[in-house]
Amino acid sequence: MMQRAMQLAKCGANQGEVPVGAVLTAGGRIIGEGFNCPISTSDPTAHAEIIAIRQACKGLDNYRLPADSTLYVTLEPCTMCFGVLVHSRVSRVVFGACEPKAGVMISQLNLSQMPFYNHALTVSEGLLACECSAMMSEFFKQRRAHKKAQKQANKAQNGGCQ
C-alpha cells in the first residue's frame, strides 16, 4: 500500500504539487486514495490524506470510516489532516517519512496520544521512510534549481538589472 501511495505522490509531483500520496484501506481493499493537489485546485485543504478520506466517505456514503480502516501516507500528517483522521474515525495511520517542521504524530507533537480526543488511533512510522524522504528531497532540489534558473533567465533578459 505504501508503494501505491508513493506512485500517487509521484503523480502529484508531476503536476508541480508537493509529492505526498495516501491510500486508505478497509476490509482488505482500497477504499480511497489521493495525492496533494492544493495548488492545482486552489484548495488549501486538498492534502493527500483528505482527498483519500473524502473519496472513501463518498463511496461508503458515510462520514465515518469502518473500524478496520488504515491510512498509508508517504509523509507524517499535519494538524489539519490529523483532525480529519480523528473526525472520520481512521483506526490506524502508517506513514513513511517524518515531517520535522509540521508533523503532529511524532515530530513536533504526538497528538494521537492526547487523552482529550473522542477517538484514538494507532500510529506506525517509518514504512519505506528512506524512499519517501528521498522523493521529497529530490522534488525540492528540482524546485530550487528551477527557481534559480528562472531567476537567472529573468536577470539576463533584463540586461543584468533587476
Backbone as a chain_set.jsonl record, in Angstrom:
{"seq": "MMQRAMQLAKCGANQGEVPVGAVLTAGGRIIGEGFNCPISTSDPTAHAEIIAIRQACKGLDNYRLPADSTLYVTLEPCTMCFGVLVHSRVSRVVFGACEPKAGVMISQLNLSQMPFYNHALTVSEGLLACECSAMMSEFFKQRRAHKKAQKQANKAQNGGCQ", "coords": {"N": [[0.821, -1.202, 0.0], [1.99, 1.222, 0.716], [3.747, 1.541, -1.375], [1.972, 2.058, -3.452], [0.982, 4.48, -2.519], [3.288, 5.988, -2.837], [3.47, 5.985, -5.626], [1.24, 7.544, -6.218], [2.05, 9.929, -5.014], [4.118, 10.64, -6.737], [2.621, 11.2, -9.012], [1.393, 13.562, -8.199], [3.708, 15.165, -7.895], [4.522, 15.32, -10.545], [2.693, 17.104, -11.444], [3.471, 19.39, -10.302], [2.943, 19.586, -7.632], [3.55, 19.234, -4.083], [5.068, 16.191, -3.321], [3.112, 14.049, -1.955], [1.426, 11.159, -1.149], [-1.51, 9.16, -0.566], [-3.18, 6.261, 0.653], [-6.109, 4.649, 1.484], [-7.402, 2.006, 3.306], [-9.759, -0.66, 3.945], [-11.254, -3.564, 5.203], [-9.491, -5.133, 3.776], [-9.227, -3.994, 1.276], [-8.687, -1.273, -1.059], [-10.189, 1.759, -0.348], [-10.086, 4.418, -0.756], [-8.028, 6.952, -2.214], [-5.382, 9.301, -2.868], [-3.545, 12.279, -3.858], [-1.463, 15.089, -3.007], [-2.913, 18.164, -3.901], [-3.31, 20.985, -3.591], [-2.406, 23.281, -4.948], [-3.103, 23.06, -7.7], [-5.862, 22.88, -7.458], [-6.573, 25.116, -6.117], [-7.152, 24.94, -3.423], [-6.617, 24.905, -0.147], [-7.079, 22.784, 1.567], [-6.697, 20.462, 0.194], [-5.049, 18.13, 0.726], [-3.253, 15.027, 0.459], [-4.157, 13.031, 2.28], [-6.697, 13.95, 2.987], [-8.009, 14.011, 0.537], [-8.077, 11.254, -0.026], [-9.647, 10.345, 2.137], [-12.037, 11.768, 1.712], [-12.831, 10.6, -0.728], [-13.222, 7.92, 0.069], [-15.255, 8.169, 2.046], [-17.318, 9.243, 0.512], [-17.733, 7.125, -1.271], [-18.581, 5.164, 0.521], [-20.797, 6.335, 1.471], [-20.921, 7.612, 3.954], [-19.854, 9.559, 6.676], [-18.176, 8.569, 8.53], [-15.582, 6.216, 8.924], [-14.933, 2.653, 8.375], [-14.262, 0.412, 11.156], [-11.877, -0.96, 10.82], [-10.183, 0.592, 9.296], [-7.278, 1.76, 7.595], [-4.86, 4.186, 7.005], [-2.398, 4.79, 4.694], [0.304, 6.808, 4.227], [2.685, 8.893, 2.632], [4.041, 10.879, 4.0], [4.393, 12.21, 7.252], [1.419, 13.237, 8.83], [-0.106, 16.551, 8.985], [-1.451, 19.076, 11.241], [-4.08, 19.797, 10.389], [-4.806, 17.574, 8.821], [-4.63, 15.578, 10.756], [-6.818, 16.229, 12.381], [-8.946, 15.589, 10.65], [-8.515, 12.86, 10.418], [-9.204, 12.002, 12.977], [-11.917, 12.85, 13.16], [-13.101, 11.397, 11.07], [-12.727, 8.876, 11.92], [-10.521, 7.151, 11.369], [-8.745, 4.199, 11.911], [-6.064, 3.421, 12.007], [-2.884, 4.805, 11.254], [-0.304, 4.749, 8.971], [2.752, 5.981, 8.278], [5.331, 7.155, 6.038], [7.849, 9.021, 5.725], [9.098, 11.193, 8.264], [7.888, 14.446, 9.179], [9.646, 16.995, 9.873], [9.136, 19.737, 10.377], [6.366, 20.233, 10.606], [5.003, 17.952, 11.38], [2.633, 16.109, 13.243], [2.358, 13.76, 14.597], [4.569, 12.48, 15.507], [6.936, 14.041, 15.143], [6.727, 16.965, 15.848], [4.566, 17.2, 17.586], [2.664, 14.873, 19.524], [-0.02, 14.119, 18.851], [-1.78, 11.976, 18.634], [-1.609, 10.679, 21.027], [-2.84, 12.203, 22.892], [-5.133, 12.566, 25.529], [-7.636, 13.788, 25.349], [-9.095, 13.58, 23.004], [-11.962, 12.243, 21.284], [-11.614, 9.943, 19.931], [-9.354, 7.357, 19.418], [-6.378, 6.602, 17.676], [-4.123, 4.353, 16.077], [-0.647, 4.622, 15.476], [1.88, 4.075, 13.131], [5.179, 4.398, 12.187], [7.661, 5.135, 9.621], [7.584, 3.299, 7.446], [8.993, 2.422, 4.483], [10.5, 4.718, 4.722], [12.997, 5.901, 3.955], [12.83, 5.937, 1.146], [10.532, 7.5, 0.766], [11.359, 9.905, 1.949], [13.548, 10.521, 0.321], [12.242, 11.019, -2.099], [10.855, 13.368, -1.488], [13.024, 15.096, -0.929], [14.338, 15.152, -3.416], [12.341, 16.307, -5.016], [12.163, 18.937, -3.911], [14.754, 19.776, -4.344], [14.855, 19.849, -7.139], [12.881, 21.792, -7.549], [14.056, 24.056, -6.351], [16.278, 24.36, -8.07], [14.976, 24.9, -10.473], [13.712, 27.343, -9.87], [15.956, 28.925, -9.447], [17.113, 28.889, -11.993], [15.099, 30.216, -13.412], [15.23, 32.726, -12.223], [17.792, 33.531, -12.994], [17.426, 33.604, -15.759], [15.532, 35.636, -15.986], [17.043, 37.747, -15.04], [19.057, 37.904, -16.989], [17.479, 38.548, -19.185], [16.703, 41.078, -18.521], [18.987, 42.503, -18.892], [20.827, 42.214, -16.849], [19.943, 43.858, -14.888], [17.782, 44.377, -12.166]], "CA": [[0.0, 0.0, 0.0], [2.855, 2.402, 0.723], [4.268, 1.713, -2.738], [0.91, 2.731, -4.211], [0.988, 5.871, -2.049], [4.434, 6.634, -3.479], [3.084, 6.221, -7.026], [0.337, 8.697, -6.207], [2.868, 11.109, -4.709], [4.819, 10.984, -7.983], [1.616, 11.844, -9.876], [1.304, 14.94, -7.727], [4.96, 15.857, -8.218], [4.497, 15.578, -11.988], [1.798, 18.242, -11.652], [4.035, 20.525, -9.573], [2.479, 19.562, -6.248], [4.449, 18.568, -3.141], [4.782, 14.766, -3.515], [2.554, 13.275, -0.856], [0.365, 10.278, -1.605], [-2.2, 8.46, 0.515], [-4.064, 5.15, 0.312], [-6.953, 4.28, 2.618], [-7.92, 0.65, 3.144], [-10.671, -1.25, 4.938], [-11.69, -4.865, 4.736], [-8.51, -5.7, 2.863], [-9.255, -3.388, -0.06], [-8.534, 0.183, -1.131], [-11.48, 2.452, -0.396], [-9.823, 5.803, -1.133], [-6.628, 7.299, -2.443], [-5.213, 10.646, -3.375], [-2.241, 12.931, -3.739], [-1.576, 16.516, -2.744], [-3.28, 18.987, -5.055], [-3.828, 22.293, -3.212], [-2.035, 24.313, -5.925], [-3.908, 22.911, -8.917], [-7.287, 23.034, -7.154], [-6.743, 26.349, -5.332], [-7.844, 24.478, -2.216], [-5.594, 24.602, 0.854], [-7.393, 21.541, 2.273], [-6.547, 19.339, -0.729], [-3.911, 17.27, 1.051], [-3.451, 13.633, 0.033], [-4.958, 12.316, 3.262], [-8.077, 14.432, 2.924], [-8.559, 13.535, -0.742], [-8.356, 9.817, 0.142], [-10.767, 10.195, 3.078], [-13.249, 12.227, 1.015], [-13.203, 9.577, -1.699], [-13.737, 6.758, 0.801], [-16.536, 8.511, 2.682], [-18.322, 9.367, -0.544], [-18.014, 5.773, -1.748], [-19.294, 4.435, 1.573], [-21.954, 7.152, 1.823], [-20.869, 7.771, 5.399], [-18.745, 10.424, 7.082], [-17.331, 7.78, 9.422], [-14.955, 5.088, 8.233], [-15.022, 1.369, 9.086], [-13.387, 0.23, 12.322], [-10.575, -1.531, 10.442], [-9.57, 1.447, 8.273], [-5.867, 2.129, 7.737], [-4.367, 5.16, 6.042], [-0.971, 4.749, 4.377], [0.646, 8.115, 3.664], [4.134, 8.982, 2.461], [4.609, 11.889, 4.891], [3.693, 12.405, 8.526], [0.341, 14.218, 8.697], [-0.113, 17.864, 9.634], [-2.534, 19.298, 12.2], [-5.366, 19.742, 9.703], [-5.084, 16.187, 8.448], [-4.884, 14.822, 11.978], [-8.204, 16.493, 12.762], [-9.826, 14.809, 9.764], [-8.333, 11.452, 10.797], [-10.0, 11.783, 14.191], [-13.349, 13.02, 12.879], [-13.584, 10.331, 10.172], [-12.526, 7.637, 12.683], [-9.481, 6.259, 10.853], [-8.251, 3.378, 13.02], [-4.6, 3.303, 12.033], [-2.133, 5.585, 10.277], [1.057, 4.286, 8.703], [3.39, 6.977, 7.417], [6.702, 6.898, 5.621], [8.837, 9.984, 6.207], [8.724, 12.177, 9.284], [7.832, 15.838, 8.721], [10.257, 17.652, 11.033], [8.643, 21.09, 10.627], [4.943, 20.355, 10.946], [4.395, 16.658, 11.679], [2.0, 16.152, 14.562], [2.186, 12.421, 15.157], [5.84, 12.102, 16.128], [7.988, 15.052, 15.033], [6.523, 18.177, 16.635], [3.597, 16.87, 18.633], [2.218, 13.48, 19.487], [-1.445, 14.336, 19.076], [-2.525, 10.713, 18.76], [-1.521, 10.225, 22.416], [-3.547, 13.136, 23.765], [-6.305, 11.873, 26.087], [-8.884, 14.54, 25.249], [-9.84, 13.297, 21.77], [-13.004, 11.23, 21.445], [-11.263, 8.79, 19.105], [-7.925, 7.027, 19.472], [-5.885, 5.888, 16.506], [-2.796, 3.761, 16.197], [0.304, 5.224, 14.546], [3.109, 3.352, 12.8], [6.022, 5.29, 11.382], [8.892, 4.669, 9.016], [7.454, 2.334, 6.353], [9.657, 2.976, 3.288], [10.867, 6.092, 5.103], [14.111, 6.413, 3.14], [12.324, 6.191, -0.195], [9.611, 8.639, 0.856], [12.164, 11.081, 2.235], [14.343, 10.82, -0.879], [11.337, 11.597, -3.086], [10.63, 14.759, -1.08], [14.28, 15.836, -1.105], [14.563, 15.33, -4.855], [11.348, 17.264, -5.5], [12.53, 20.289, -3.512], [16.019, 20.083, -5.026], [14.489, 20.25, -8.5], [12.125, 23.049, -7.475], [15.026, 25.133, -6.118], [17.07, 24.531, -9.291], [14.103, 25.538, -11.463], [13.543, 28.75, -9.471], [17.242, 29.595, -9.664], [17.247, 29.061, -13.441], [14.154, 31.262, -13.799], [15.762, 33.988, -11.73], [18.92, 33.874, -13.854], [16.881, 33.94, -17.078], [14.924, 36.962, -15.852], [18.131, 38.699, -14.875], [19.686, 38.029, -18.302], [16.5, 39.206, -20.038], [16.664, 42.487, -18.131], [20.325, 43.08, -19.057], [21.539, 42.177, -15.586], [19.322, 44.768, -13.932], [16.539, 43.869, -11.577]], "C": [[0.866, 1.268, 0.0], [3.472, 2.617, -0.661], [3.235, 2.398, -3.623], [0.844, 4.202, -3.796], [2.152, 6.637, -2.683], [4.154, 6.911, -4.955], [2.186, 7.45, -7.13], [1.1, 9.987, -5.936], [3.617, 11.574, -5.959], [3.87, 11.64, -8.977], [1.47, 13.309, -9.486], [2.536, 15.75, -8.096], [5.016, 16.211, -9.702], [3.597, 16.756, -12.338], [2.264, 19.475, -10.875], [3.592, 20.619, -8.126], [3.534, 18.892, -5.363], [4.086, 17.081, -3.141], [4.39, 14.008, -2.245], [1.407, 12.459, -1.429], [-0.234, 9.531, -0.433], [-3.124, 7.387, -0.053], [-4.801, 4.753, 1.581], [-7.564, 2.914, 2.351], [-8.915, 0.306, 4.25], [-11.119, -2.582, 4.355], [-10.762, -5.487, 3.71], [-8.524, -5.118, 1.461], [-9.084, -1.873, 0.032], [-9.919, 0.809, -1.241], [-11.319, 3.932, -0.755], [-8.34, 6.019, -1.345], [-6.553, 8.705, -3.002], [-3.79, 11.128, -3.251], [-2.479, 14.416, -3.512], [-1.962, 17.253, -4.019], [-3.834, 20.36, -4.648], [-3.52, 23.389, -4.241], [-2.967, 24.24, -7.129], [-5.398, 23.107, -8.67], [-7.606, 24.347, -6.44], [-7.518, 26.056, -4.052], [-6.801, 24.089, -1.171], [-5.866, 23.32, 1.642], [-7.153, 20.305, 1.408], [-5.243, 18.571, -0.499], [-4.261, 15.833, 0.687], [-4.372, 12.872, 0.981], [-6.44, 12.685, 3.147], [-8.747, 13.985, 1.631], [-8.95, 12.059, -0.615], [-9.562, 9.596, 1.053], [-12.074, 10.653, 2.433], [-13.758, 11.164, 0.041], [-13.835, 8.367, -1.014], [-15.109, 7.045, 1.4], [-17.647, 8.645, 1.646], [-18.724, 7.987, -1.055], [-18.815, 4.941, -0.757], [-20.602, 5.117, 1.963], [-22.074, 7.305, 3.341], [-19.681, 8.666, 5.748], [-17.815, 9.747, 8.084], [-16.836, 6.554, 8.675], [-15.089, 3.801, 9.036], [-13.964, 1.241, 10.181], [-12.01, -0.323, 11.967], [-9.845, -0.68, 9.398], [-8.123, 1.789, 8.623], [-5.5, 3.098, 6.632], [-2.859, 4.998, 5.916], [-0.648, 6.067, 3.685], [2.161, 8.277, 3.667], [4.808, 9.946, 3.423], [3.753, 12.013, 6.149], [2.638, 13.505, 8.407], [0.539, 15.502, 9.5], [-1.311, 17.956, 10.589], [-3.908, 19.173, 11.547], [-5.743, 18.303, 9.375], [-5.344, 15.323, 9.677], [-6.328, 15.012, 12.433], [-9.186, 15.682, 11.932], [-9.705, 13.32, 10.08], [-9.181, 11.103, 12.012], [-11.491, 11.821, 13.866], [-13.913, 11.922, 11.982], [-13.41, 8.943, 10.789], [-11.579, 6.639, 11.995], [-8.905, 5.5, 12.046], [-6.74, 3.422, 13.165], [-4.008, 4.173, 10.942], [-0.728, 5.015, 10.195], [1.684, 5.336, 7.8], [4.84, 6.629, 7.16], [7.682, 7.834, 6.297], [8.261, 10.877, 7.305], [8.718, 13.563, 8.644], [8.341, 16.694, 9.869], [9.714, 19.043, 11.353], [7.209, 21.115, 11.145], [4.255, 19.023, 11.233], [3.842, 16.633, 13.09], [1.748, 14.77, 15.166], [3.432, 11.973, 15.908], [6.764, 13.321, 16.251], [7.831, 16.262, 15.942], [5.597, 17.952, 17.827], [3.294, 15.383, 18.536], [0.717, 13.501, 19.765], [-2.229, 13.04, 19.257], [-2.486, 10.158, 20.186], [-2.249, 11.145, 23.404], [-4.855, 12.506, 24.241], [-7.647, 12.56, 25.854], [-9.651, 14.321, 23.95], [-10.86, 12.195, 22.021], [-12.776, 10.009, 20.564], [-9.75, 8.579, 19.196], [-7.545, 6.288, 18.2], [-4.473, 5.408, 16.759], [-1.894, 4.361, 15.128], [1.509, 4.309, 14.382], [3.918, 4.242, 11.874], [7.147, 4.534, 10.695], [8.782, 3.638, 7.915], [7.945, 2.983, 5.06], [10.088, 4.425, 3.505], [11.975, 6.665, 4.227], [13.645, 6.785, 1.741], [11.399, 7.408, -0.217], [10.377, 9.936, 1.07], [12.977, 11.501, 1.014], [13.484, 11.474, -1.961], [11.072, 13.071, -2.764], [11.874, 15.605, -1.334], [14.54, 16.136, -2.573], [13.597, 16.359, -5.438], [11.778, 18.693, -5.165], [13.866, 20.714, -4.116], [15.729, 20.566, -6.444], [13.753, 21.584, -8.519], [13.074, 24.228, -7.27], [15.851, 25.41, -7.369], [16.251, 25.248, -10.365], [13.925, 27.022, -11.147], [14.82, 29.544, -9.718], [17.441, 29.867, -11.151], [16.316, 30.155, -13.94], [14.67, 32.643, -13.412], [16.913, 34.459, -12.622], [18.445, 34.281, -15.243], [16.248, 35.323, -17.055], [15.987, 38.046, -15.77], [18.805, 38.969, -16.225], [18.773, 38.802, -19.266], [16.447, 40.701, -19.748], [18.041, 43.144, -18.221], [21.102, 43.132, -17.767], [20.977, 43.108, -14.532], [18.028, 44.159, -13.41], [15.651, 45.015, -11.201]], "O": [[0.519, 2.263, -0.636], [3.694, 3.757, -1.069], [3.59, 3.231, -4.456], [0.667, 5.074, -4.646], [2.007, 7.811, -3.026], [4.552, 7.951, -5.478], [2.355, 8.286, -8.017], [0.829, 11.017, -6.554], [3.732, 12.775, -6.203], [4.273, 12.543, -9.71], [1.429, 14.188, -10.346], [2.425, 16.886, -8.557], [5.502, 17.28, -10.07], [3.728, 17.339, -13.414], [1.552, 20.476, -10.797], [3.84, 21.626, -7.464], [4.32, 18.075, -5.843], [2.915, 16.739, -2.979], [5.227, 13.415, -1.565], [0.529, 12.991, -2.107], [0.435, 9.292, 0.572], [-3.761, 7.574, -1.09], [-4.187, 4.546, 2.627], [-8.168, 2.688, 1.303], [-8.909, 0.897, 5.33], [-11.336, -2.702, 3.149], [-11.195, -6.276, 2.87], [-7.909, -5.674, 0.551], [-9.313, -1.275, 1.083], [-10.716, 0.444, -2.105], [-12.305, 4.618, -1.025], [-7.504, 5.353, -0.734], [-7.527, 9.232, -3.538], [-2.943, 10.487, -2.629], [-3.56, 14.933, -3.791], [-1.404, 16.998, -5.087], [-4.749, 20.857, -5.305], [-4.3, 24.329, -4.385], [-3.551, 25.247, -7.53], [-6.127, 23.468, -9.594], [-8.772, 24.653, -6.187], [-8.406, 26.808, -3.651], [-6.164, 23.044, -1.3], [-4.969, 22.818, 2.319], [-7.392, 19.19, 1.871], [-4.442, 18.391, -1.417], [-5.436, 15.473, 0.616], [-5.264, 12.149, 0.537], [-7.314, 11.82, 3.206], [-9.923, 13.621, 1.633], [-10.033, 11.664, -1.047], [-10.407, 8.747, 0.766], [-13.105, 9.999, 2.59], [-14.951, 10.867, -0.008], [-14.859, 7.853, -1.465], [-16.025, 6.233, 1.267], [-18.776, 8.213, 1.876], [-19.908, 7.71, -1.25], [-19.632, 4.11, -1.153], [-21.414, 4.549, 2.693], [-23.146, 7.154, 3.926], [-18.61, 8.527, 5.158], [-16.777, 10.304, 8.442], [-17.568, 5.938, 7.901], [-15.331, 3.845, 10.242], [-12.913, 1.881, 10.131], [-11.068, -0.166, 12.743], [-8.976, -1.188, 8.69], [-7.789, 2.066, 9.775], [-5.794, 2.86, 5.46], [-2.133, 5.06, 6.908], [-1.259, 6.404, 2.671], [2.835, 7.847, 4.603], [6.015, 9.851, 3.646], [2.527, 11.926, 6.088], [2.942, 14.597, 7.927], [1.23, 15.54, 10.518], [-2.085, 17.008, 10.716], [-4.797, 18.517, 12.089], [-6.869, 17.874, 9.626], [-6.19, 14.43, 9.639], [-6.985, 14.049, 12.829], [-10.157, 15.147, 12.467], [-10.698, 12.595, 10.014], [-9.798, 10.04, 12.067], [-12.238, 10.924, 14.256], [-15.08, 11.554, 12.118], [-13.892, 7.952, 10.24], [-11.81, 5.431, 12.036], [-8.611, 6.101, 13.079], [-6.201, 3.456, 14.271], [-4.555, 4.271, 9.844], [-0.054, 4.823, 11.207], [1.212, 5.562, 6.687], [5.486, 5.922, 7.933], [8.278, 7.49, 7.318], [7.092, 11.261, 7.269], [9.45, 13.82, 7.689], [7.567, 17.082, 10.744], [9.821, 19.488, 12.495], [6.871, 21.917, 12.015], [3.028, 18.978, 11.32], [4.5, 17.083, 14.029], [1.006, 14.64, 16.14], [3.347, 11.175, 16.841], [7.304, 13.596, 17.323], [8.728, 16.553, 16.733], [5.831, 18.457, 18.925], [3.645, 14.731, 17.553], [0.248, 12.976, 20.775], [-3.237, 13.02, 19.963], [-3.257, 9.257, 20.515], [-2.264, 10.887, 24.607], [-5.607, 11.967, 23.43], [-8.693, 11.974, 26.133], [-10.762, 14.833, 23.809], [-10.651, 11.322, 22.864], [-13.642, 9.14, 20.461], [-8.972, 9.524, 19.064], [-8.3, 5.45, 17.708], [-3.731, 5.986, 17.554], [-2.331, 4.583, 13.998], [2.083, 3.83, 15.36], [3.396, 4.774, 10.893], [7.537, 3.446, 11.118], [9.811, 3.13, 7.472], [7.378, 3.974, 4.6], [10.046, 5.245, 2.588], [11.884, 7.817, 3.801], [14.024, 7.831, 1.212], [11.482, 8.243, -1.118], [10.076, 10.951, 0.442], [13.083, 12.689, 0.709], [13.943, 12.377, -2.659], [11.068, 13.916, -3.658], [11.784, 16.7, -1.888], [14.919, 17.252, -2.926], [13.991, 17.187, -6.258], [11.761, 19.564, -6.035], [14.078, 21.9, -4.37], [16.287, 21.566, -6.896], [13.977, 22.409, -9.405], [12.934, 25.267, -7.916], [16.1, 26.57, -7.699], [16.773, 26.101, -11.083], [13.98, 27.863, -12.045], [14.77, 30.697, -10.147], [17.885, 30.951, -11.531], [16.7, 30.944, -14.803], [14.559, 33.601, -14.177], [17.0, 35.639, -12.964], [18.999, 35.204, -15.841], [16.409, 36.098, -17.998], [15.847, 39.121, -16.355], [19.091, 40.117, -16.565], [19.247, 39.61, -20.064], [16.172, 41.499, -20.645], [18.239, 44.231, -17.68], [21.954, 44.004, -17.595], [21.473, 43.148, -13.406], [17.288, 43.507, -14.146], [14.552, 44.803, -10.687]]}, "num_chains": 1, "name": "protein.A"}
